[in-house]
Amino acid sequence: MNCKKCSPLKGTIKVPGDKSISHRSVMFGALAQGRTEVTNFLPGADCLSTIRCFRQLGISIENSKSTDHVIVHGKGLHGLSKPADILDVGNSGTTMRLISGILCGQSFETSLIGDESIQRRPMGRIMTPLAMMGADIKSQPENGCAPLAINSVLGSHAKLTGIHYNSPVASAQIKSCILLAGLYAEGETSVTEPSLSRNHTELMLTEFGASINSIGNTATILPEPILTGRRIEVPGDISSAAYFIAAGLLVPNSEIMIKNVGINPTRDGILRVCRQMGANIVLENVIDHGGEPVADLVVCSSELTATQVSGELIPTLIDEIPVIAVLACFAKGQTIIKDAAELKVKESNRIDVMVDNLTRMGADITATPDGMIINGGRPLHGATIDSKSDHRIAMSFAIAALLAEGETHILNAECVDISYPNFYSDLKSLNR
Ligand code: S3P
């Protein structure tokens, strides 16, 4: 994919449905009794992996790749059946970690595999708490990574055991995995995080009928609820909107509206950081979708100044840090991103990959053990970018390319299909 400098961006765009919420709508719909109808579902490769896995577990799910409308015919908490084959999660960490929590509570064994990237990502972070609950989950290569094998323990223990888990990392995937296993446990299960990660599981499972109590950074779930199928309207994904927010702020004389974006406070760190940097972003038509706040965002080009991104803010913008690094290249002064070592274990090592590729474009950027330091203001020039098949890297560099002198060539640019299949055509639609 070749990208280059563009004229002002104008117009209105609607980003696709939220990836985290789309995954959960299928998973929780499968565990509920009856029909769950999902609109604005994200038909990206990751969420289609979740649909494929639940079909293998005996759940009937109606959808077609081109539509964002999904109907899940749930069979209740104990309605899943043993799959004939290994479950393949593709590139999706959310699918692998959340489904593991569910599968540990079943009376049949399963195994899970995924692509090359997922086989390098740490699964010990879910295996440890699941083992504490009495689950039998193993890394087949014995390196803490997938493929994973899950054996049923229901024969000997009858149930998993509820625990209180102090998670060393603020991660919604770890938290959700444990809470889902807690559906099948004896007694209550709770998770305390060092800072609060996205709370879509807590909000949506409660809407389905689960009993979840969230106080500060601790979420507690009671077992064996009766979950009932429901309608879910998925908000637009703020992580996808982030690329257009950055483009609208950086490309001179731009004004764009991004419609129907989820602005849950556990996800809206990108808005807070942009405002800290002096961005002109206005929220209009704020409404509520089943506990998830949604708004239209009006973004106008702005002069940006450097900032510090750290601490409790990090989990609220973890997937937006690559595009924040791009913003920082055009901000006046030194931006410091820290407390973000988690970036090393995403679809790629996002610290190294951002620093390598932005350096190639002429940026003044240095990697640190838990983030990066960027001195803004150096002009960028086109270069060949290795996306490492990481969707968020490819999209971040498509935005950097809009401001660079000359042409930028993004390798494996089609990986945007993971979370935003129409990304390039949507971007083009704002630059007529
Ligand atoms: C997600 C949680 C985050 C995020 C990922 C989606 C989720 O991961 O990076 O893209 O849907 O729960 P961690 O929980 O590992 O930080």
Tab-separated table of N, CA and C and ligand atoms in Angstrom, residues 18-21 23-24 46 93-95 97-98 121 125 169-176 193 197-198 200-201 239 267 315 318-319 342 345-347 350 391-392, ligand 1:
chain	number	residue	atom	x	y	z
A	18	ASP	N	-17.260	-1.515	17.851
A	18	ASP	CA	-16.157	-1.732	18.789
A	18	ASP	C	-15.758	-3.214	18.809
A	19	LYS	N	-14.463	-3.453	18.710
A	19	LYS	CA	-13.965	-4.830	18.638
A	19	LYS	C	-14.202	-5.563	19.966
A	20	SER	N	-13.842	-4.922	21.077
A	20	SER	CA	-13.996	-5.587	22.384
A	20	SER	C	-15.460	-5.930	22.654
A	21	ILE	N	-16.354	-5.003	22.320
A	21	ILE	CA	-17.782	-5.213	22.613
A	21	ILE	C	-18.362	-6.249	21.638
A	23	HIS	N	-16.773	-8.871	20.281
A	23	HIS	CA	-16.386	-10.209	20.776
A	23	HIS	C	-17.320	-10.655	21.901
A	24	ARG	N	-17.496	-9.734	22.869
A	24	ARG	CA	-18.264	-10.099	24.061
A	24	ARG	C	-19.729	-10.359	23.716
A	46	ASP	N	-10.805	-10.658	13.581
A	46	ASP	CA	-10.749	-11.128	14.971
A	46	ASP	C	-12.123	-11.562	15.480
A	93	GLY	N	-6.100	-12.159	20.487
A	93	GLY	CA	-5.786	-12.378	21.900
A	93	GLY	C	-7.046	-12.355	22.751
A	94	THR	N	-7.990	-11.492	22.413
A	94	THR	CA	-9.231	-11.412	23.196
A	94	THR	C	-9.976	-12.735	23.116
A	95	THR	N	-10.059	-13.308	21.895
A	95	THR	CA	-10.761	-14.594	21.774
A	95	THR	C	-10.061	-15.642	22.633
A	97	ARG	N	-7.969	-15.472	25.219
A	97	ARG	CA	-7.941	-15.336	26.685
A	97	ARG	C	-9.347	-15.432	27.281
A	98	LEU	N	-10.342	-14.847	26.643
A	98	LEU	CA	-11.692	-14.896	27.221
A	98	LEU	C	-12.298	-16.296	27.090
A	121	ARG	N	2.476	-14.772	22.201
A	121	ARG	CA	1.950	-13.892	23.249
A	121	ARG	C	1.752	-14.642	24.566
A	125	ARG	N	-0.301	-15.542	32.016
A	125	ARG	CA	-1.081	-14.555	32.773
A	125	ARG	C	-2.529	-14.984	32.997
A	169	VAL	N	-1.092	-7.138	36.307
A	169	VAL	CA	-1.225	-6.230	35.159
A	169	VAL	C	-2.669	-5.725	35.058
A	170	ALA	N	-2.820	-4.465	34.631
A	170	ALA	CA	-4.164	-3.955	34.328
A	170	ALA	C	-4.516	-4.449	32.937
A	171	SER	N	-5.302	-5.503	32.872
A	171	SER	CA	-5.637	-6.102	31.575
A	171	SER	C	-7.073	-6.597	31.598
A	172	ALA	N	-7.888	-6.084	30.680
A	172	ALA	CA	-9.283	-6.518	30.612
A	172	ALA	C	-9.381	-7.961	30.137
A	173	GLN	N	-8.377	-8.407	29.402
A	173	GLN	CA	-8.426	-9.801	28.936
A	173	GLN	C	-8.230	-10.755	30.113
A	174	ILE	N	-7.282	-10.427	31.011
A	174	ILE	CA	-7.077	-11.275	32.198
A	174	ILE	C	-8.324	-11.199	33.096
A	175	LYS	N	-8.754	-9.975	33.374
A	175	LYS	CA	-9.926	-9.778	34.259
A	175	LYS	C	-11.147	-10.534	33.718
A	176	SER	N	-11.399	-10.390	32.418
A	176	SER	CA	-12.601	-11.007	31.840
A	176	SER	C	-12.497	-12.519	31.865
A	193	GLU	N	-7.255	-5.083	40.002
A	193	GLU	CA	-6.214	-4.693	39.045
A	193	GLU	C	-5.439	-3.499	39.601
A	197	SER	N	-8.921	-1.412	33.969
A	197	SER	CA	-8.910	-1.633	32.520
A	197	SER	C	-10.350	-1.536	32.010
A	198	ARG	N	-10.527	-1.646	30.689
A	198	ARG	CA	-11.871	-1.506	30.100
A	198	ARG	C	-12.873	-2.422	30.805
A	200	HIS	N	-16.028	-3.446	29.761
A	200	HIS	CA	-17.156	-3.900	28.927
A	200	HIS	C	-17.745	-5.225	29.423
A	201	THR	N	-16.880	-6.116	29.937
A	201	THR	CA	-17.397	-7.404	30.433
A	201	THR	C	-18.356	-7.168	31.599
A	239	SER	N	-11.060	3.042	19.332
A	239	SER	CA	-9.694	2.697	18.892
A	239	SER	C	-9.559	2.893	17.385
A	267	ARG	N	-12.072	3.794	28.283
A	267	ARG	CA	-11.496	3.713	26.927
A	267	ARG	C	-11.146	5.082	26.335
A	315	PRO	N	-4.025	2.071	30.657
A	315	PRO	CA	-5.007	1.071	30.191
A	315	PRO	C	-6.172	1.692	29.409
A	318	ILE	N	-4.449	1.981	25.744
A	318	ILE	CA	-3.325	1.089	25.423
A	318	ILE	C	-3.205	0.829	23.912
A	319	ASP	N	-4.334	0.663	23.222
A	319	ASP	CA	-4.265	0.359	21.784
A	319	ASP	C	-4.026	1.612	20.933
A	342	GLU	N	3.382	-3.127	28.548
A	342	GLU	CA	2.425	-4.046	27.910
A	342	GLU	C	2.490	-3.987	26.372
A	345	VAL	N	3.949	-6.862	24.337
A	345	VAL	CA	3.308	-8.174	24.169
A	345	VAL	C	1.967	-8.070	23.456
A	346	LYS	N	1.833	-7.053	22.619
A	346	LYS	CA	0.626	-6.939	21.784
A	346	LYS	C	0.867	-7.720	20.492
A	347	GLU	N	0.077	-7.471	19.446
A	347	GLU	CA	0.193	-8.236	18.203
A	347	GLU	C	1.622	-8.192	17.656
A	350	ARG	N	5.096	-3.296	20.086
A	350	ARG	CA	4.719	-1.982	19.538
A	350	ARG	C	5.678	-0.867	19.939
A	391	HIS	N	-2.262	-4.675	12.773
A	391	HIS	CA	-3.247	-3.726	12.237
A	391	HIS	C	-3.057	-2.313	12.764
A	392	ARG	N	-2.752	-2.189	14.067
A	392	ARG	CA	-2.661	-0.828	14.628
A	392	ARG	C	-1.396	-0.116	14.144
B	1	S3P	C1	-8.965	-5.996	24.986
B	1	S3P	C2	-8.119	-5.623	25.980
B	1	S3P	C3	-6.783	-5.030	25.750
B	1	S3P	C4	-6.626	-4.533	24.333
B	1	S3P	C5	-7.161	-5.501	23.325
B	1	S3P	C6	-8.634	-5.785	23.568
B	1	S3P	C7	-10.259	-6.591	25.335
B	1	S3P	O1	-5.809	-6.012	25.986
B	1	S3P	O2	-5.261	-4.254	24.060
B	1	S3P	O3	-7.006	-4.969	22.012
B	1	S3P	O4	-11.150	-6.673	24.466
B	1	S3P	O5	-10.430	-6.992	26.497
B	1	S3P	P1	-5.244	-6.280	27.474
B	1	S3P	O6	-6.403	-6.584	28.294
B	1	S3P	O7	-4.332	-7.455	27.394
B	1	S3P	O8	-4.529	-5.017	27.845
